[in-house]
Coordinates of C-alpha atoms and ligand atoms in Angstrom, one line a residue:
M1474 CA 12.7 -6.5 -1.9
C1475 CA 11.6 -3.8 -3.3
G1476 CA 11.6 -3.3 -7.1
I1477 CA 11.7 -5.5 -10.3
V1478 CA 11.9 -4.6 -14.0
A1479 CA 12.9 -6.8 -16.9
Y1480 CA 12.7 -6.3 -20.6
V1481 CA 13.2 -8.4 -23.7
G1482 CA 12.9 -6.8 -27.2
P1483 CA 14.8 -4.9 -30.3
K1484 CA 15.3 -1.9 -27.9
D1485 CA 18.3 -1.0 -25.8
A1486 CA 17.4 -2.9 -22.4
A1487 CA 19.7 -0.8 -20.3
S1488 CA 17.8 2.5 -20.7
I1489 CA 14.3 1.0 -20.7
L1490 CA 15.5 -0.6 -17.2
L1491 CA 16.6 2.7 -16.0
E1492 CA 13.6 4.2 -16.9
G1493 CA 11.7 1.4 -15.2
L1494 CA 13.6 1.8 -12.1
Q1495 CA 13.2 5.5 -11.8
R1496 CA 9.5 4.7 -11.9
L1497 CA 9.8 2.4 -8.8
E1498 CA 11.7 4.9 -6.8
Y1499 CA 8.7 5.8 -5.2
R1500 CA 8.2 2.5 -3.3
G1501 CA 11.6 3.3 -1.2
Y1502 CA 15.0 1.3 -1.7
D1503 CA 18.6 1.9 -0.5
S1504 CA 20.4 0.4 -3.8
A1505 CA 20.0 -0.4 -7.6
G1506 CA 21.4 -2.4 -10.3
L1507 CA 20.9 -4.0 -13.5
A1508 CA 22.1 -6.8 -15.8
V1509 CA 22.0 -7.5 -19.4
V1510 CA 22.7 -10.3 -21.8
N1511 CA 25.0 -9.2 -24.6
A1512 CA 27.0 -11.7 -27.0
K1513 CA 26.5 -14.7 -25.0
S1514 CA 27.6 -12.9 -21.4
L1515 CA 26.4 -11.1 -18.7
K1516 CA 27.1 -7.4 -18.0
T1517 CA 26.1 -6.0 -14.8
R1518 CA 26.4 -2.7 -12.8
K1519 CA 25.3 -2.3 -9.1
V1520 CA 25.6 0.5 -6.8
K1521 CA 24.6 1.5 -3.4
G1522 CA 22.5 4.8 -3.6
R1523 CA 19.9 6.1 -6.0
V1524 CA 19.0 5.0 -9.6
A1525 CA 20.5 8.4 -10.9
D1526 CA 24.0 6.9 -9.4
L1527 CA 23.3 3.5 -11.2
A1528 CA 22.8 5.6 -14.6
A1529 CA 26.0 7.4 -14.0
A1530 CA 27.8 4.0 -13.3
V1531 CA 26.4 2.4 -16.7
P1532 CA 29.1 2.7 -19.6
A1533 CA 27.6 3.9 -23.0
K1534 CA 28.5 0.7 -24.3
F1535 CA 26.4 -1.6 -22.4
K1536 CA 24.4 -2.9 -25.2
G1537 CA 21.8 -5.8 -24.6
T1538 CA 18.3 -6.4 -25.7
S1539 CA 17.1 -8.4 -22.8
G1540 CA 18.0 -7.6 -19.1
I1541 CA 16.9 -7.3 -15.7
G1542 CA 17.1 -4.5 -13.1
H1543 CA 16.2 -4.0 -9.3
T1544 CA 16.1 -1.6 -6.4
R1545 CA 16.9 -3.2 -3.1
W1546 CA 15.3 -2.2 0.3
A1547 CA 17.7 -4.4 2.5
T1548 CA 16.6 -7.0 4.4
H1549 CA 19.3 -9.6 4.7
G1550 CA 22.8 -7.8 4.9
A1551 CA 23.4 -4.0 4.8
P1552 CA 22.7 -1.9 1.6
S1553 CA 26.2 -2.0 -0.1
D1554 CA 27.2 -2.6 -3.9
V1555 CA 27.8 -6.2 -3.1
N1556 CA 24.4 -6.9 -1.7
A1557 CA 22.6 -5.0 -4.5
H1558 CA 20.9 -7.3 -7.0
P1559 CA 21.1 -8.8 -9.6
H1560 CA 23.0 -11.8 -8.2
L1561 CA 25.0 -14.0 -10.2
D1562 CA 26.0 -17.6 -10.1
Q1563 CA 29.6 -18.3 -9.4
E1564 CA 30.3 -18.7 -13.3
Q1565 CA 28.5 -15.5 -14.0
R1566 CA 25.9 -17.1 -16.4
V1567 CA 22.7 -16.7 -15.0
A1568 CA 21.4 -13.5 -13.1
V1569 CA 18.7 -13.1 -10.5
V1570 CA 16.8 -10.1 -9.4
H1571 CA 14.4 -11.0 -6.0
N1572 CA 11.8 -9.7 -3.8
G1573 CA 10.7 -11.4 -0.8
I1574 CA 12.5 -13.6 1.8
I1575 CA 14.1 -17.1 1.2
E1576 CA 13.4 -18.5 5.0
N1577 CA 15.6 -21.6 4.4
A1578 CA 18.2 -19.1 2.7
D1579 CA 20.8 -20.3 5.6
E1580 CA 20.6 -23.8 5.4
L1581 CA 20.7 -23.7 1.2
R1582 CA 23.7 -21.6 1.6
R1583 CA 25.6 -24.1 3.7
R1584 CA 24.6 -26.9 1.6
L1585 CA 25.8 -25.0 -1.4
E1586 CA 29.0 -24.0 0.0
G1587 CA 29.8 -27.4 0.9
E1588 CA 29.3 -28.5 -2.6
G1589 CA 32.2 -25.8 -3.3
V1590 CA 30.1 -22.8 -4.3
K1591 CA 31.5 -19.3 -3.4
F1592 CA 29.0 -16.9 -2.4
E1593 CA 29.7 -12.9 -2.9
S1594 CA 27.1 -11.3 -0.8
E1595 CA 25.3 -11.5 2.7
T1596 CA 21.6 -11.8 1.1
D1597 CA 19.3 -14.6 1.1
S1598 CA 18.6 -13.7 -2.4
E1599 CA 22.2 -15.2 -3.9
V1600 CA 21.0 -18.8 -3.0
L1601 CA 18.5 -18.3 -5.6
S1602 CA 21.0 -17.3 -8.7
Q1603 CA 23.6 -20.2 -7.1
L1604 CA 21.0 -22.7 -7.2
V1605 CA 19.7 -21.4 -10.9
G1606 CA 23.3 -21.5 -11.8
R1607 CA 23.7 -25.2 -10.8
M1608 CA 20.5 -26.5 -12.2
V1609 CA 20.8 -24.8 -15.7
K1610 CA 23.9 -27.0 -16.5
E1611 CA 21.6 -29.8 -16.2
T1612 CA 18.7 -28.9 -18.1
D1613 CA 18.1 -27.2 -21.8
S1614 CA 15.4 -25.2 -20.3
L1615 CA 15.6 -22.2 -18.3
R1616 CA 12.3 -22.6 -17.1
E1617 CA 12.9 -25.9 -16.0
A1618 CA 16.2 -25.2 -14.2
V1619 CA 14.3 -22.1 -12.3
S1620 CA 11.4 -24.6 -11.5
R1621 CA 13.9 -27.1 -10.1
A1622 CA 15.7 -24.1 -7.8
L1623 CA 12.3 -23.3 -6.6
K1624 CA 11.4 -26.4 -5.6
S1625 CA 14.1 -26.2 -2.6
V1626 CA 13.0 -22.8 -1.6
V1627 CA 10.8 -21.9 1.4
G1628 CA 9.8 -18.6 1.4
T1629 CA 8.4 -15.7 -0.6
Y1630 CA 9.6 -14.5 -3.7
G1631 CA 9.0 -12.3 -7.0
I1632 CA 11.8 -13.2 -9.5
A1633 CA 13.3 -12.2 -12.7
V1634 CA 16.2 -14.7 -14.1
I1635 CA 18.2 -14.3 -17.2
D1636 CA 20.6 -16.7 -18.5
A1637 CA 23.6 -15.5 -20.9
Q1638 CA 23.4 -18.5 -23.0
R1639 CA 19.6 -17.5 -24.1
P1640 CA 19.8 -14.0 -24.6
G1641 CA 16.2 -13.5 -26.0
E1642 CA 14.5 -15.2 -22.8
I1643 CA 13.6 -14.3 -19.1
V1644 CA 12.1 -16.2 -16.6
V1645 CA 9.8 -14.7 -13.9
A1646 CA 8.1 -16.4 -11.0
R1647 CA 5.6 -15.6 -8.2
N1648 CA 5.3 -16.7 -4.7
G1649 CA 3.9 -13.9 -2.4
S1650 CA 5.6 -11.2 -4.1
P1651 CA 3.7 -9.7 -7.1
I1652 CA 4.7 -9.9 -10.6
V1653 CA 3.3 -8.4 -13.8
L1654 CA 3.9 -9.0 -17.4
G1655 CA 3.6 -6.2 -19.7
L1656 CA 2.7 -6.8 -23.5
G1657 CA 4.2 -4.8 -26.0
E1658 CA 4.5 -4.7 -29.7
K1659 CA 7.4 -7.2 -30.3
E1660 CA 8.6 -6.4 -27.2
M1661 CA 7.7 -7.8 -23.6
F1662 CA 8.2 -6.6 -20.1
A1663 CA 8.1 -7.8 -16.6
A1664 CA 7.8 -5.7 -13.3
S1665 CA 6.7 -6.1 -9.5
D1666 CA 4.3 -2.9 -10.1
V1667 CA 2.6 -1.6 -13.1
A1668 CA 4.4 1.8 -12.9
A1669 CA 7.7 0.3 -14.0
L1670 CA 5.9 -0.6 -17.4
I1671 CA 3.1 2.0 -18.2
R1672 CA 5.3 4.0 -20.5
Y1673 CA 5.4 1.2 -22.6
T1674 CA 2.3 -0.8 -22.5
R1675 CA -1.2 -0.7 -20.4
Q1676 CA -1.8 -4.2 -21.5
V1677 CA -1.0 -6.6 -18.6
V1678 CA -1.1 -10.1 -16.8
H1679 CA -0.5 -10.7 -13.3
L1680 CA 0.7 -13.9 -12.4
E1681 CA -0.7 -15.9 -9.4
D1682 CA 1.2 -17.9 -6.6
G1683 CA 3.3 -20.4 -7.8
E1684 CA 3.1 -19.4 -11.4
L1685 CA 6.1 -19.0 -13.7
A1686 CA 6.5 -17.4 -17.2
V1687 CA 8.7 -17.2 -19.9
I1688 CA 8.7 -14.1 -21.6
K1689 CA 10.3 -13.4 -25.4
A1690 CA 10.0 -10.4 -27.6
D1691 CA 7.2 -12.2 -29.4
G1692 CA 5.0 -13.4 -26.6
F1693 CA 4.6 -15.3 -23.2
N1694 CA 3.7 -18.7 -21.7
T1695 CA 3.0 -19.0 -18.4
F1696 CA 3.2 -22.7 -16.2
T1697 CA 2.2 -23.9 -12.9
S1698 CA 5.0 -24.9 -10.7
D1699 CA 4.6 -28.4 -11.7
A1700 CA 5.1 -27.4 -15.7
R1701 CA 1.2 -27.4 -16.7
E1702 CA 0.7 -24.4 -19.1
T1703 CA -2.1 -21.8 -18.0
A1704 CA -4.1 -19.9 -20.0
K1705 CA -4.0 -16.0 -19.0
E1706 CA -6.4 -13.3 -20.4
P1707 CA -4.7 -10.0 -20.8
F1708 CA -6.3 -6.8 -19.4
T1709 CA -6.1 -2.9 -19.8
V1710 CA -4.8 -1.1 -17.1
D1711 CA -6.7 2.1 -16.9
W1712 CA -4.3 4.2 -15.2
D1713 CA -1.6 6.0 -17.7
A1714 CA 1.9 7.2 -17.3
G1715 CA 0.6 10.8 -16.6
H1716 CA -0.8 9.7 -13.2
Y1717 CA 2.5 8.9 -12.4
D1718 CA 3.9 12.6 -12.9
N1719 CA 4.2 15.0 -9.8
G1720 CA 1.7 17.3 -11.9
G1721 CA 4.2 20.6 -11.0
Y1722 CA 3.8 20.0 -7.1
E1723 CA 7.0 19.8 -5.0
H1724 CA 6.5 16.5 -3.4
Y1725 CA 4.1 13.5 -4.8
L1726 CA 2.5 13.7 -1.1
L1727 CA 1.1 17.3 -1.6
K1728 CA -0.1 16.5 -4.9
E1729 CA -2.1 13.4 -3.8
I1730 CA -3.7 15.4 -0.6
S1731 CA -4.6 18.1 -3.2
E1732 CA -6.1 15.8 -5.4
Q1733 CA -8.5 14.6 -2.8
P1734 CA -11.9 16.4 -4.0
D1735 CA -11.4 14.5 -7.2
T1736 CA -10.5 11.3 -5.9
V1737 CA -13.4 11.3 -3.6
A1738 CA -15.9 11.9 -6.0
R1739 CA -14.4 9.2 -8.4
T1740 CA -15.1 6.6 -5.6
L1741 CA -18.4 7.9 -5.5
R1742 CA -19.2 8.2 -9.1
G1743 CA -22.3 6.1 -10.1
R1744 CA -22.7 4.5 -6.7
I1745 CA -25.4 6.9 -5.2
D1746 CA -28.8 5.9 -5.8
D1747 CA -31.2 8.9 -5.4
R1748 CA -34.5 6.8 -5.8
F1749 CA -33.7 4.5 -2.9
H1750 CA -31.2 6.4 -1.0
I1751 CA -29.2 3.7 -1.0
A1752 CA -25.3 2.6 -2.7
H1753 CA -24.9 0.9 -6.0
L1754 CA -22.1 -1.8 -5.3
G1755 CA -22.2 -4.2 -8.1
G1756 CA -18.8 -5.2 -7.2
L1757 CA -19.9 -6.9 -4.1
N1758 CA -21.8 -9.9 -5.6
M1759 CA -24.3 -10.0 -3.0
D1760 CA -27.8 -10.3 -3.4
A1761 CA -30.0 -8.4 -0.7
R1762 CA -31.0 -11.6 1.0
E1763 CA -27.1 -12.5 1.3
T1764 CA -26.7 -9.1 2.5
R1765 CA -29.0 -9.2 5.5
S1766 CA -27.8 -12.4 6.4
F1767 CA -24.5 -11.2 8.1
R1768 CA -24.5 -10.9 11.8
R1769 CA -21.1 -9.2 12.2
V1770 CA -18.4 -7.6 10.2
K1771 CA -14.7 -7.8 11.0
I1772 CA -12.2 -5.4 9.0
I1773 CA -8.7 -6.3 8.5
G1774 CA -5.5 -4.2 6.9
C1775 CA -2.3 -2.8 7.8
G1776 CA -1.1 0.6 9.0
S1777 CA -3.2 3.1 7.7
A1778 CA -5.5 0.8 5.9
Y1779 CA -6.3 -0.5 9.3
Y1780 CA -7.0 3.1 10.5
S1781 CA -9.4 3.4 7.9
G1782 CA -11.1 -0.2 8.7
Q1783 CA -11.8 1.3 12.4
M1784 CA -13.3 4.3 10.8
G1785 CA -15.5 1.8 8.3
A1786 CA -16.3 -0.3 11.6
Q1787 CA -17.7 3.1 13.4
L1788 CA -19.7 4.1 10.0
I1789 CA -21.3 0.3 10.0
E1790 CA -22.1 0.2 13.3
E1791 CA -24.1 3.3 13.3
L1792 CA -25.5 3.3 10.0
A1793 CA -26.0 -0.4 9.5
R1794 CA -26.5 -1.6 13.4
I1795 CA -24.1 -4.5 12.9
P1796 CA -21.6 -5.1 15.2
A1797 CA -18.1 -4.1 13.5
D1798 CA -14.7 -4.1 14.5
A1799 CA -11.2 -3.7 12.5
E1800 CA -8.1 -5.5 13.6
P1801 CA -4.6 -5.6 12.2
A1802 CA -4.3 -8.2 9.5
S1803 CA -0.8 -9.0 10.5
E1804 CA -2.2 -9.7 14.0
F1805 CA -5.3 -11.3 12.6
R1806 CA -3.4 -13.9 10.4
Y1807 CA -1.3 -15.2 13.4
R1808 CA -3.9 -16.1 16.1
S1809 CA -5.8 -18.6 14.3
P1810 CA -9.1 -16.6 14.3
V1811 CA -12.3 -18.0 14.8
V1812 CA -13.9 -17.9 11.5
E1813 CA -17.8 -17.7 11.6
P1814 CA -20.1 -18.1 8.7
D1815 CA -22.3 -15.2 9.5
T1816 CA -19.6 -12.7 9.9
L1817 CA -18.6 -10.6 6.3
Y1818 CA -15.2 -10.1 6.5
V1819 CA -13.6 -6.9 4.4
A1820 CA -9.8 -6.8 3.8
I1821 CA -8.6 -3.0 3.0
S1822 CA -5.6 -2.4 0.8
Q1823 CA -4.5 0.5 -1.2
S1824 CA -1.8 -1.6 -3.4
G1825 CA -3.8 -4.5 -3.0
E1826 CA -0.2 -6.6 -2.5
T1827 CA 0.3 -6.5 1.4
Y1828 CA 1.8 -9.5 2.3
D1829 CA 0.3 -9.8 5.7
T1830 CA -3.3 -8.9 4.2
L1831 CA -3.0 -11.2 1.6
A1832 CA -2.0 -14.0 3.9
A1833 CA -4.9 -13.1 6.2
V1834 CA -7.4 -13.1 3.3
Q1835 CA -5.9 -16.7 2.2
E1836 CA -6.4 -17.8 5.8
L1837 CA -9.9 -16.8 5.8
K1838 CA -10.4 -18.4 2.5
R1839 CA -9.1 -21.5 3.7
K1840 CA -11.6 -21.6 6.6
G1841 CA -14.4 -20.8 4.1
G1842 CA -14.8 -17.0 5.2
R1843 CA -16.7 -14.6 2.8
V1844 CA -14.1 -11.8 2.1
L1845 CA -14.7 -8.7 0.2
G1846 CA -11.9 -6.3 -0.8
I1847 CA -11.7 -2.3 -0.6
V1848 CA -8.6 -2.0 -3.0
N1849 CA -7.3 0.6 -5.0
T1850 CA -5.1 -1.6 -7.6
V1851 CA -7.3 -3.2 -10.2
G1852 CA -6.2 -6.8 -10.6
S1853 CA -4.0 -6.8 -7.4
A1854 CA -3.5 -10.2 -5.6
I1855 CA -6.0 -9.0 -3.3
A1856 CA -8.4 -7.9 -5.5
R1857 CA -8.2 -11.3 -7.3
E1858 CA -8.2 -13.4 -3.9
T1859 CA -11.5 -11.8 -2.5
D1860 CA -15.0 -12.9 -3.4
G1861 CA -15.9 -9.5 -4.6
G1862 CA -15.5 -5.7 -3.3
I1863 CA -15.3 -2.3 -3.9
Y1864 CA -12.4 -0.5 -6.1
L1865 CA -11.5 2.7 -4.6
H1866 CA -10.7 4.3 -8.3
A1867 CA -8.3 6.8 -6.8
G1868 CA -5.3 6.4 -9.2
P1869 CA -2.1 5.4 -8.6
E1870 CA -0.7 6.3 -5.0
V1871 CA 2.8 7.3 -5.4
S1872 CA 4.1 8.9 -2.3
V1873 CA 5.0 6.3 0.5
A1874 CA 2.6 7.9 3.0
S1875 CA -1.0 7.0 2.3
T1876 CA -3.5 9.9 1.6
K1877 CA -6.0 9.8 -0.8
A1878 CA -6.2 6.1 -0.8
F1879 CA -7.2 6.6 3.0
T1880 CA -10.0 8.8 2.4
S1881 CA -11.4 7.0 -0.4
T1882 CA -11.4 3.8 1.7
A1883 CA -13.5 5.6 4.1
V1884 CA -16.0 6.8 1.7
A1885 CA -16.0 3.4 0.3
F1886 CA -16.9 2.0 3.7
A1887 CA -19.6 5.1 3.9
L1888 CA -21.2 3.5 1.0
L1889 CA -21.0 -0.1 2.1
A1890 CA -22.2 1.2 5.4
L1891 CA -25.1 2.7 3.6
H1892 CA -25.8 -0.1 1.5
L1893 CA -25.8 -2.8 4.5
G1894 CA -28.3 -0.4 6.5
R1895 CA -30.5 0.5 3.8
V1896 CA -31.3 -3.6 3.4
R1897 CA -31.8 -3.4 7.1
D1898 CA -33.1 -0.9 9.3
L1899 CA -31.9 2.5 7.9
S1900 CA -34.7 4.5 7.2
P1901 CA -35.0 6.4 3.6
A1902 CA -34.9 9.6 5.4
D1903 CA -31.4 8.8 7.0
G1904 CA -30.6 6.9 3.7
R1905 CA -31.2 10.6 1.7
R1906 CA -29.1 12.2 4.6
I1907 CA -26.2 10.3 4.0
C1908 CA -26.4 10.5 0.4
E1909 CA -26.7 14.1 0.5
G1910 CA -23.5 14.5 3.0
L1911 CA -21.3 12.1 0.7
R1912 CA -22.3 14.3 -2.1
R1913 CA -20.8 17.5 -0.2
L1914 CA -17.8 16.1 0.5
P1915 CA -15.6 17.0 -2.6
E1916 CA -16.5 20.6 -2.1
Q1917 CA -15.8 20.7 1.7
I1918 CA -12.5 18.9 0.7
K1919 CA -11.9 22.0 -1.5
E1920 CA -12.4 24.3 1.5
I1921 CA -10.1 22.5 3.7
L1922 CA -7.4 22.8 1.1
T1923 CA -7.6 26.2 1.0
L1924 CA -6.5 26.4 4.5
E1925 CA -3.1 25.2 3.5
D1926 CA -1.4 28.7 4.4
R1927 CA -2.8 28.4 8.1
I1928 CA -2.0 24.9 8.5
R1929 CA 1.6 25.5 7.4
D1930 CA 2.1 28.1 10.1
L1931 CA 0.9 25.8 12.7
A1932 CA 3.0 22.8 11.4
K1933 CA 6.2 25.1 11.5
K1934 CA 4.9 26.5 15.1
Y1935 CA 4.6 22.6 16.6
A1936 CA 7.4 20.7 14.6
D1937 CA 10.1 21.3 16.7
S1938 CA 8.1 19.7 19.6
P1939 CA 10.0 16.4 20.8
G1940 CA 6.8 14.8 20.7
M1941 CA 2.9 15.2 20.2
M1942 CA 0.0 13.8 21.5
F1943 CA -3.3 12.9 19.3
V1944 CA -6.8 12.6 20.9
G1945 CA -10.1 11.7 19.8
R1946 CA -13.1 10.2 21.1
V1947 CA -15.5 7.7 19.4
R1948 CA -15.6 8.9 15.8
G1949 CA -12.7 11.1 16.4
Y1950 CA -10.2 8.2 17.7
P1951 CA -9.3 6.9 14.2
V1952 CA -8.7 10.6 12.7
A1953 CA -6.3 10.8 15.9
R1954 CA -4.7 7.7 15.2
E1955 CA -4.2 8.4 11.3
G1956 CA -2.9 12.1 12.3
A1957 CA -0.6 10.6 14.4
Q1958 CA 0.4 8.0 12.0
K1959 CA 1.2 10.2 9.3
L1960 CA 3.3 12.8 11.6
K1961 CA 5.4 10.3 12.9
E1962 CA 6.1 8.5 9.5
I1963 CA 7.2 11.6 7.3
S1964 CA 8.2 13.9 9.9
Y1965 CA 9.9 11.3 12.4
V1966 CA 8.3 13.4 15.3
H1967 CA 7.2 10.9 17.8
A1968 CA 3.5 11.1 17.9
E1969 CA 0.9 8.9 20.0
A1970 CA -2.5 8.4 19.8
Y1971 CA -5.2 8.0 22.8
P1972 CA -9.0 7.9 22.9
A1973 CA -9.4 11.0 25.0
S1974 CA -11.4 9.2 27.4
E1975 CA -8.5 7.1 28.2
L1976 CA -6.2 10.0 29.1
K1977 CA -6.8 10.3 32.5
H1978 CA -6.0 6.5 33.1
G1979 CA -2.4 7.1 32.3
P1980 CA -1.0 9.1 29.4
L1981 CA -1.9 12.4 31.3
A1982 CA 1.3 11.8 33.2
L1983 CA 3.2 12.9 30.1
I1984 CA 1.3 16.1 29.4
S1985 CA 3.5 19.2 29.9
P1986 CA 4.3 22.2 27.8
E1987 CA 7.0 20.4 26.0
L1988 CA 4.3 17.9 24.8
P1989 CA 1.4 19.6 22.6
T1990 CA -1.6 18.0 22.0
V1991 CA -3.8 17.7 18.7
A1992 CA -7.4 17.2 19.8
I1993 CA -10.2 16.1 17.3
V1994 CA -13.4 17.8 18.6
P1995 CA -16.4 17.2 16.3
D1996 CA -19.4 19.1 17.0
D1997 CA -21.4 15.7 18.0
E1998 CA -23.0 14.6 21.3
L1999 CA -19.7 14.1 22.7
L2000 CA -18.5 17.6 22.2
D2001 CA -19.2 18.7 25.8
K2002 CA -16.8 15.7 27.2
N2003 CA -14.2 16.7 24.4
L2004 CA -14.1 20.4 25.8
T2005 CA -13.7 19.0 29.6
T2006 CA -10.8 16.9 28.2
L2007 CA -9.0 19.9 27.1
G2008 CA -9.7 21.6 30.5
E2009 CA -7.8 18.6 31.7
I2010 CA -4.7 19.3 29.2
R2011 CA -5.0 22.9 29.9
A2012 CA -4.7 22.3 33.7
R2013 CA -1.4 20.4 33.2
H2014 CA -0.2 23.4 31.1
G2015 CA -0.4 21.6 28.0
R2016 CA -0.4 23.1 24.4
I2017 CA -3.5 22.3 22.4
L2018 CA -4.0 22.4 18.7
M2019 CA -7.8 21.7 18.4
V2020 CA -9.1 20.5 15.0
G2021 CA -13.1 20.5 14.8
H2022 CA -16.1 22.7 13.8
R2023 CA -15.4 25.9 15.9
T2024 CA -13.1 27.9 18.0
S2025 CA -12.6 27.0 21.7
E2026 CA -10.5 29.3 24.3
A2027 CA -9.3 26.4 25.8
A2028 CA -7.4 25.8 22.6
D2029 CA -4.2 27.6 21.8
D2030 CA -4.7 27.0 18.1
C2031 CA -7.6 26.0 16.4
I2032 CA -8.2 24.7 12.6
V2033 CA -12.1 25.1 11.8
V2034 CA -13.2 22.6 9.1
P2035 CA -16.7 22.3 7.5
K2036 CA -19.3 20.0 9.0
N2037 CA -21.0 17.1 7.0
E2038 CA -23.4 14.8 8.7
V2039 CA -21.7 13.5 12.3
E2040 CA -21.1 9.9 10.8
L2041 CA -19.0 11.4 7.5
D2042 CA -17.3 14.1 9.6
P2043 CA -14.4 12.0 10.4
I2044 CA -13.3 11.8 6.8
L2045 CA -13.0 15.5 6.7
L2046 CA -11.3 16.0 10.1
T2047 CA -8.5 13.7 8.6
I2048 CA -7.2 16.3 5.9
P2049 CA -6.2 19.1 8.0
L2050 CA -3.9 16.4 9.7
Q2051 CA -2.4 15.2 6.5
L2052 CA -1.6 18.7 5.6
F2053 CA 0.1 19.3 9.1
A2054 CA 2.2 16.0 8.9
Y2055 CA 3.3 17.0 5.4
H2056 CA 4.4 21.1 6.6
A2057 CA 5.8 19.6 9.6
A2058 CA 7.9 17.2 7.2
V2059 CA 9.0 19.9 5.0
A2060 CA 10.0 22.2 8.1
L2061 CA 11.9 19.6 9.1
E2062 CA 13.5 19.3 5.9
R2063 CA 12.2 15.1 5.7
D2064 CA 12.4 13.1 2.3
V2065 CA 8.6 13.7 2.3
D2066 CA 8.0 11.1 -0.3
R2067 CA 10.3 8.6 0.5
P2068 CA 10.4 8.2 4.3
R2069 CA 13.3 6.7 5.9
N2070 CA 12.9 2.8 6.6
L2071 CA 9.8 2.6 4.7
A2072 CA 8.3 1.1 1.6
K2073 CA 5.5 1.6 -0.4
S2074 CA 4.4 -1.7 -0.4
V2075 CA 5.3 -4.3 2.1
T2076 CA 5.4 -7.6 0.2
V2077 CA 7.5 -9.4 2.8
E2078 CA 6.2 -10.7 6.5
Ligands
F6R2463 C1 1.0 4.6 5.9 C2 1.0 3.7 5.0 C3 1.0 2.1 5.7 C4 0.0 1.3 4.8 C5 0.1 0.2 5.0 C6 -1.0 -1.1 4.2 O1 0.8 6.2 5.6 O2 1.0 4.0 3.8 O3 0.6 2.3 6.7 O4 -1.1 2.0 4.8 O5 1.5 -0.6 5.0 O6 -0.7 -0.7 2.7 P1 -1.8 -1.3 1.4 O7 -3.0 -0.3 1.8 O8 -1.2 -1.0 0.4 O9 -2.0 -2.9 2.0

C-alpha cells in the first residue's frame, strides 16, 4: 500500500500521474514511482522519498498516453528505489502497482524462482507482476492474464496493470483494497482514492471485492472474477478539488480543526425535527417498530473511530436507555463474536475503507447481523456493505490524524441516540433539550477556537514532558482517550489515558512532577469526584492541566470551554485537546499532517 493512480487518454500521462500522486501524499508514504507505455515499451521511474523527488527524476521526454503511478508505505521490504512500485515482470513487458498484502507471496516467489524467474525486489507485490508477465504470453487478453494470475493469489489487493503491447488499455482489480474509476471526456482514470481524480472528474464508479475493470480512453467494462460482465452506474462525488486545498492554513490539521463549526453544522443539517424533537435519519432504512425492537447496541471502529464509538455508546445508553458498548473492530473480527438478532451493530469509519472495520462488517453480515454505518466517504466500501446509516458530510479529511470526522461522528451518535430515545422513553422535554443543545454546538465550537493562543502557550509549556497522563470519568473517559491518541500520534509524546476512577488502582504510581496530567472535568454530577482525583494527583506533586467548565485551584492550568447539555459536553471538551496536540506537535517540529509510521486509511490487516 498506499496510493494508486492510473490514466489512459490523449494527454501526457506522466504529468497527470504525478499530479494524482501529489494528491495522495496526505495518506503517508515512503517512496513513489510511475510507469508509462510508449511505442510498445515501458518507461519507469521509482524513488525512495517524496513525489517531488520522483518528479525531479522523470526526464522531460517521458511521453506516454497510458500509465500507472504509486506511493508506497513499506510493508514487505524496506523503503528503497528497488522496492518502490511499479514492479515489472522479468521481460519488462508488464508493470503492476499494488496496495494490500499478498499472504502467499513467499510460496509463489519460490515457485516462480524454481521456474527460472529472477526477482528484483523484496516485496510481496512483485509476485503479481511476474505472474501476470507469465500469463500474458498465454492469452491475447490482458484482463484474462490478470484474472488468471489473481487465481493463485491469497491476500488483499487493489492493483493497476499495464502491458507494453497494449498501450491504450489498463486493467484494475480489487479485493479488500479500494479501487475507484474516474470517467472523463475521452479519457479514463483509476485510483485508490477519489482525491487523485477529483481535479479531472467527479463521475466515479467503485469496484467491489472480486471485480476487475478494463479501462480505455473511450470507456470501461467491469467483470466478476469468473469473467461475467457487471453493470455499474456512475455517481457524482459531491466533493470538489477545493475541498482538498489547505485553505491558506499552515497544516491541513489546523484547517480541519478550524472547520468544525461548519462540519458539525453540516452533520446536523436537515436532521433535527422541532415538532417531535426527534432526529430525521432517513438513511437508517428502519421504521419505528424495527427501531424499537433492538435490545442492545454494539459499536465497532478502529483507533479514533473506536473512541468516538465509546462516546456514542455513552450517548445511546443515556438518551435511549439501551445497553450499548464499543469495541475495536480489529479485535471484534478475530474473536468469533456472538451475533444476536436483537442487537443493532454500528460500524464507524471516516474513510469507509479501513480493512479491519470492513472485515468485521462482512463477518457480521455473514452471521445475519443488522449493521448500520456511520461513514464520511460517500460510496465507500463500508457504506456499500452496511444496511443503512448516517453520512457525516464533513468533507474530505486530508490530515492523517482525525479531527473533524471524530466530532461529526460524535454528533451523528447524538442524533442516533435521540432518534432511538424518542421512539422509546425519552420525553419530549428531554428531546427538545437535546435538539437545542445540538443547535448550539457550532457557535460554541467557534468560541473554543478563539482560545487557540492560550492553548498554544500551554502546549509549548507541556510539550517537552517525557509523557502525559490523560484522565476522565464516565463521559470524560472517551475524551481523555482521544486526547491521548491525538497527542501521541502527531507529537510522539507518550500519552496514556485512564479512567480517573482507576488511577488509584495502579497508575498513581507513575504520578510525579515529570508526568503531567490532563484532567477532563466537566460540570456534571461527577464533578466532586473528579476534583478529589485532582487532589490525589496534586498530593503526589503531579502537575495538572484541567479541561472543563470552570477553573480550580487544584490545577496548575485550566482551559474553560462553554457548557452545553451534560450528554453533549464531551463533544466540546474534545476540541481543546485537538488544538493542544496540534500545537505540541508544531512546537516539537513534527511532520504534523504526515506523522511517522502512520497512513491515513489502513486498507491492510
Ligand atoms: C487517529 C486516526 C485513526 C483512524 C482509524 C480509523 O487520528 O485517524 O486512528 O481513526 O485508522 O480510520 P477510519 O475512520 O477511516 O476507519
